[in-house]
Amino acid sequence: MADPAPSITLYEYGPSRSARCRWTLLEAGLPFTSVDEGPSLVGSERLKPFHPLKKVPAAEINGKPLFESAAICTAIADLVPEHQLVGASGSWARAEHDQWVSFTLSEMECWVWNTDMNSRVLPEEKRISAHLRQNGALFRRGARVMDSVLADREYLVGNRFTITDIIASFAVKWGQSQGLIDDFNHLQNYLERLDTRPHSTLNRIGNFQT
Ligand SMILES: N[C@@H](CCC(=O)N[C@@H](CS)C(=O)NCC(=O)O)C(=O)O
């Protein structure tokens, strides 16, 4: 008898990083319950059992809470190994997945997030604008690496679509929304290529409000 489908609840808000998890769930073909109450969900007590900072995304998978978008996407992909959405644990493809996820979050996404925080998310009196230009330069330093890697391949791991591309493309798209990849043609083509996938959530990015 086939295993029962896992029970999955995704706490999400449309344009947030939860879009990564929604896209992964759709690629995985897994049923899930969505809790999306708009921006009021972010920071609400409803999230406390699932995220210690009451952020989105958060998930409950088979009764267990999980936070951090990349961790949620990877856990979902591991539930459906037949879809080959991520390399198996212990494989070199998995090491490359971990490499690109870390690179995306620590060399690219943190800079555009800091810019958004200090230009539109935080209340005006809490914003610090002194390093906005530096944020852009540091994002571009990481993006240039990814752009050159994508010069001769279509996807980041194993030259096939995986959730690594879901995680990375969200940060690339975020950089595009800040005007930071205008001269990176391979990254622009990468976004266009990924956005042709029927389940792409790339068009959700932007317009984040808290
Ligand atoms: N590294 C986390 C970031 C989570 C995060 O900062 N989420 C934003 C929405 S995209 C949020 O909930 N912000 C509210 C806040 O910072 O208090 C992830 O990838 O899941």
CSV table of C-alpha atoms and ligand atoms in Angstrom, one decimal:
chain,number,residue,atom,x,y,z
A,1,MET,CA,0.0,0.0,0.0
A,2,ALA,CA,1.3,3.5,-0.9
A,3,ASP,CA,2.4,5.7,2.0
A,4,PRO,CA,-0.2,8.3,2.9
A,5,ALA,CA,0.5,11.9,1.7
A,6,PRO,CA,2.4,13.9,4.3
A,7,SER,CA,0.3,16.4,6.2
A,8,ILE,CA,1.6,19.9,5.4
A,9,THR,CA,0.5,23.4,6.5
A,10,LEU,CA,2.3,26.4,5.0
A,11,TYR,CA,2.1,29.7,6.8
A,12,GLU,CA,2.6,32.2,4.0
A,13,TYR,CA,2.1,35.7,2.8
A,14,GLY,CA,2.0,36.1,-1.0
A,15,PRO,CA,5.1,38.2,-1.9
A,16,SER,CA,7.3,37.0,0.9
A,17,ARG,CA,10.0,34.3,0.9
A,18,SER,CA,7.1,31.9,1.4
A,19,ALA,CA,6.7,32.0,-2.4
A,20,ARG,CA,9.7,29.7,-2.5
A,21,CYS,CA,7.9,27.1,-0.4
A,22,ARG,CA,4.6,27.4,-2.3
A,23,TRP,CA,6.5,26.8,-5.6
A,24,THR,CA,8.3,23.8,-4.2
A,25,LEU,CA,5.1,22.3,-3.0
A,26,LEU,CA,3.5,22.7,-6.4
A,27,GLU,CA,6.5,21.2,-8.1
A,28,ALA,CA,6.4,18.3,-5.6
A,29,GLY,CA,2.7,17.8,-6.3
A,30,LEU,CA,1.9,17.5,-2.6
A,31,PRO,CA,-1.4,18.7,-1.2
A,32,PHE,CA,-1.1,21.3,1.6
A,33,THR,CA,-3.1,23.6,3.7
A,34,SER,CA,-2.3,27.3,3.2
A,35,VAL,CA,-2.6,29.8,6.1
A,36,ASP,CA,-2.4,33.2,4.4
A,37,GLU,CA,-3.9,36.1,6.3
A,38,GLY,CA,-2.1,38.8,4.4
A,39,PRO,CA,0.5,41.0,6.1
A,40,SER,CA,-1.2,40.7,9.5
A,41,LEU,CA,0.0,37.2,9.8
A,42,VAL,CA,3.6,38.4,10.0
A,43,GLY,CA,4.5,38.9,13.6
A,44,SER,CA,1.2,37.4,14.9
A,45,GLU,CA,0.9,35.0,17.8
A,46,ARG,CA,-0.5,32.5,15.3
A,47,LEU,CA,3.0,32.0,14.1
A,48,LYS,CA,4.7,31.6,17.4
A,49,PRO,CA,4.5,27.7,17.6
A,50,PHE,CA,6.1,27.5,14.2
A,51,HIS,CA,8.6,30.3,14.0
A,52,PRO,CA,10.5,31.8,17.1
A,53,LEU,CA,10.6,35.2,15.4
A,54,LYS,CA,6.9,35.0,14.2
A,55,LYS,CA,8.1,35.4,10.6
A,56,VAL,CA,7.0,33.8,7.3
A,57,PRO,CA,7.4,31.3,5.9
A,58,ALA,CA,6.8,28.7,8.6
A,59,ALA,CA,5.5,25.2,8.1
A,60,GLU,CA,4.1,22.2,10.0
A,61,ILE,CA,5.1,19.0,8.4
A,62,ASN,CA,3.6,15.8,9.8
A,63,GLY,CA,3.0,17.6,13.1
A,64,LYS,CA,6.4,19.1,13.4
A,65,PRO,CA,7.2,22.9,13.0
A,66,LEU,CA,9.9,24.0,10.6
A,67,PHE,CA,11.1,27.5,9.7
A,68,GLU,CA,13.5,29.1,7.2
A,69,SER,CA,12.4,29.0,3.6
A,70,ALA,CA,15.4,27.0,2.3
A,71,ALA,CA,15.0,24.4,5.0
A,72,ILE,CA,11.3,24.1,4.3
A,73,CYS,CA,11.9,23.7,0.5
A,74,THR,CA,14.6,21.1,1.1
A,75,ALA,CA,12.5,19.1,3.5
A,76,ILE,CA,9.6,19.1,1.1
A,77,ALA,CA,11.8,18.0,-1.8
A,78,ASP,CA,13.1,15.2,0.4
A,79,LEU,CA,9.6,13.9,0.8
A,80,VAL,CA,9.3,13.2,-2.9
A,81,PRO,CA,12.7,11.7,-4.0
A,82,GLU,CA,11.0,10.4,-7.2
A,83,HIS,CA,10.7,14.0,-8.5
A,84,GLN,CA,14.4,14.6,-8.1
A,85,LEU,CA,13.9,18.1,-6.9
A,86,VAL,CA,17.1,18.0,-4.9
A,87,GLY,CA,20.1,15.7,-4.7
A,88,ALA,CA,19.9,12.8,-2.2
A,89,SER,CA,21.4,13.5,1.2
A,90,GLY,CA,25.1,12.6,1.1
A,91,SER,CA,25.4,13.0,-2.7
A,92,TRP,CA,27.7,15.6,-4.4
A,93,ALA,CA,24.5,17.2,-5.9
A,94,ARG,CA,23.3,17.8,-2.4
A,95,ALA,CA,26.6,19.4,-1.4
A,96,GLU,CA,26.3,21.7,-4.4
A,97,HIS,CA,22.7,22.5,-3.4
A,98,ASP,CA,23.9,23.5,0.1
A,99,GLN,CA,26.7,25.5,-1.5
A,100,TRP,CA,24.4,27.6,-3.7
A,101,VAL,CA,21.8,28.0,-0.9
A,102,SER,CA,24.4,29.3,1.5
A,103,PHE,CA,25.8,31.5,-1.2
A,104,THR,CA,22.4,32.9,-2.2
A,105,LEU,CA,21.5,33.8,1.4
A,106,SER,CA,24.8,35.0,2.7
A,107,GLU,CA,26.4,36.7,-0.4
A,108,MET,CA,23.2,38.0,-2.1
A,109,GLU,CA,19.9,38.0,-0.3
A,110,CYS,CA,21.1,39.6,2.9
A,111,TRP,CA,22.1,42.8,1.1
A,112,VAL,CA,18.8,43.3,-0.8
A,113,TRP,CA,16.9,42.5,2.4
A,114,ASN,CA,18.9,45.1,4.3
A,115,THR,CA,18.1,47.7,1.6
A,116,ASP,CA,14.4,46.9,1.7
A,117,MET,CA,14.3,47.0,5.5
A,118,ASN,CA,16.0,50.4,5.5
A,119,SER,CA,14.1,51.9,2.6
A,120,ARG,CA,10.5,50.7,3.1
A,121,VAL,CA,9.9,48.0,5.7
A,122,LEU,CA,11.0,49.6,8.9
A,123,PRO,CA,9.3,52.7,10.2
A,124,GLU,CA,11.1,55.8,8.9
A,125,GLU,CA,12.6,56.7,12.3
A,126,LYS,CA,14.3,53.3,12.5
A,127,ARG,CA,15.9,53.3,9.0
A,128,ILE,CA,19.6,53.7,8.4
A,129,SER,CA,20.4,54.7,4.9
A,130,ALA,CA,24.2,55.1,5.1
A,131,HIS,CA,24.9,51.7,3.7
A,132,LEU,CA,22.3,51.3,0.9
A,133,ARG,CA,24.9,51.8,-1.9
A,134,GLN,CA,27.2,49.4,-0.3
A,135,ASN,CA,24.4,46.8,-0.1
A,136,GLY,CA,23.9,47.2,-3.8
A,137,ALA,CA,27.6,46.7,-4.5
A,138,LEU,CA,27.8,43.7,-2.3
A,139,PHE,CA,24.8,42.0,-3.9
A,140,ARG,CA,26.3,42.6,-7.3
A,141,ARG,CA,29.6,41.0,-6.3
A,142,GLY,CA,27.7,37.8,-5.5
A,143,ALA,CA,25.3,38.1,-8.5
A,144,ARG,CA,28.3,38.5,-10.8
A,145,VAL,CA,29.5,35.0,-9.7
A,146,MET,CA,26.2,33.5,-10.4
A,147,ASP,CA,25.9,35.2,-13.7
A,148,SER,CA,29.2,33.9,-14.9
A,149,VAL,CA,28.3,30.3,-13.8
A,150,LEU,CA,25.1,30.5,-15.8
A,151,ALA,CA,26.9,31.6,-18.9
A,152,ASP,CA,27.3,27.9,-19.9
A,153,ARG,CA,24.6,26.1,-18.0
A,154,GLU,CA,20.9,26.6,-17.6
A,155,TYR,CA,20.5,25.5,-13.9
A,156,LEU,CA,22.7,25.7,-10.9
A,157,VAL,CA,23.0,22.0,-10.0
A,158,GLY,CA,23.3,19.0,-12.4
A,159,ASN,CA,22.1,21.1,-15.3
A,160,ARG,CA,18.5,20.3,-14.5
A,161,PHE,CA,15.8,22.2,-12.7
A,162,THR,CA,15.9,21.7,-8.9
A,163,ILE,CA,14.8,23.6,-5.8
A,164,THR,CA,18.2,25.2,-5.7
A,165,ASP,CA,16.9,27.3,-8.6
A,166,ILE,CA,13.7,28.2,-6.7
A,167,ILE,CA,15.7,29.4,-3.8
A,168,ALA,CA,18.4,31.2,-5.8
A,169,SER,CA,16.0,32.8,-8.3
A,170,PHE,CA,14.0,34.5,-5.6
A,171,ALA,CA,17.1,36.4,-4.5
A,172,VAL,CA,18.0,37.2,-8.1
A,173,LYS,CA,14.5,38.5,-8.8
A,174,TRP,CA,14.7,40.6,-5.6
A,175,GLY,CA,17.9,42.1,-6.9
A,176,GLN,CA,16.3,42.8,-10.3
A,177,SER,CA,13.5,44.7,-8.5
A,178,GLN,CA,16.2,46.9,-7.0
A,179,GLY,CA,17.8,47.5,-10.5
A,180,LEU,CA,20.9,45.5,-9.6
A,181,ILE,CA,21.1,43.0,-12.5
A,182,ASP,CA,20.5,45.2,-15.5
A,183,ASP,CA,23.9,44.2,-17.0
A,184,PHE,CA,23.8,40.5,-16.0
A,185,ASN,CA,22.3,38.9,-19.1
A,186,HIS,CA,22.7,35.3,-18.0
A,187,LEU,CA,20.8,36.1,-14.8
A,188,GLN,CA,18.0,37.8,-16.7
A,189,ASN,CA,17.7,34.8,-19.0
A,190,TYR,CA,17.7,32.5,-16.0
A,191,LEU,CA,14.7,34.4,-14.5
A,192,GLU,CA,12.9,34.3,-17.8
A,193,ARG,CA,13.6,30.5,-18.2
A,194,LEU,CA,12.4,29.7,-14.7
A,195,ASP,CA,9.3,31.9,-15.1
A,196,THR,CA,8.1,29.7,-18.0
A,197,ARG,CA,7.5,26.9,-15.5
A,198,PRO,CA,3.8,26.6,-14.8
A,199,HIS,CA,4.2,26.7,-11.0
A,200,SER,CA,6.6,29.6,-10.9
A,201,THR,CA,5.9,32.2,-8.1
A,202,LEU,CA,8.5,34.6,-9.3
A,203,ASN,CA,5.9,37.2,-10.2
A,204,ARG,CA,4.8,37.4,-6.5
A,205,ILE,CA,8.0,39.1,-5.5
A,206,GLY,CA,7.9,42.8,-4.6
A,207,ASN,CA,5.2,44.8,-2.9
A,208,PHE,CA,6.0,43.4,0.5
A,209,GLN,CA,4.2,45.2,3.3
A,210,THR,CA,4.2,44.7,7.1
B,1,LIG,N1,15.7,33.7,6.4
B,1,LIG,C1,14.3,33.7,6.5
B,1,LIG,C2,13.8,35.1,6.4
B,1,LIG,C3,12.4,35.2,7.0
B,1,LIG,C4,11.9,36.6,6.9
B,1,LIG,O1,12.6,37.5,7.3
B,1,LIG,N2,10.6,36.7,6.4
B,1,LIG,C5,10.1,38.0,6.3
B,1,LIG,C6,9.1,38.0,5.1
B,1,LIG,S1,9.9,37.7,3.6
B,1,LIG,C7,9.3,38.4,7.6
B,1,LIG,O2,8.6,37.6,8.1
B,1,LIG,N3,9.6,39.6,8.0
B,1,LIG,C8,9.0,40.1,9.2
B,1,LIG,C9,10.0,40.6,10.2
B,1,LIG,O3,11.2,40.7,9.8
B,1,LIG,O4,9.7,40.8,11.3
B,1,LIG,C10,13.7,32.8,5.5
B,1,LIG,O5,14.3,32.6,4.4
B,1,LIG,O6,12.7,32.1,5.7
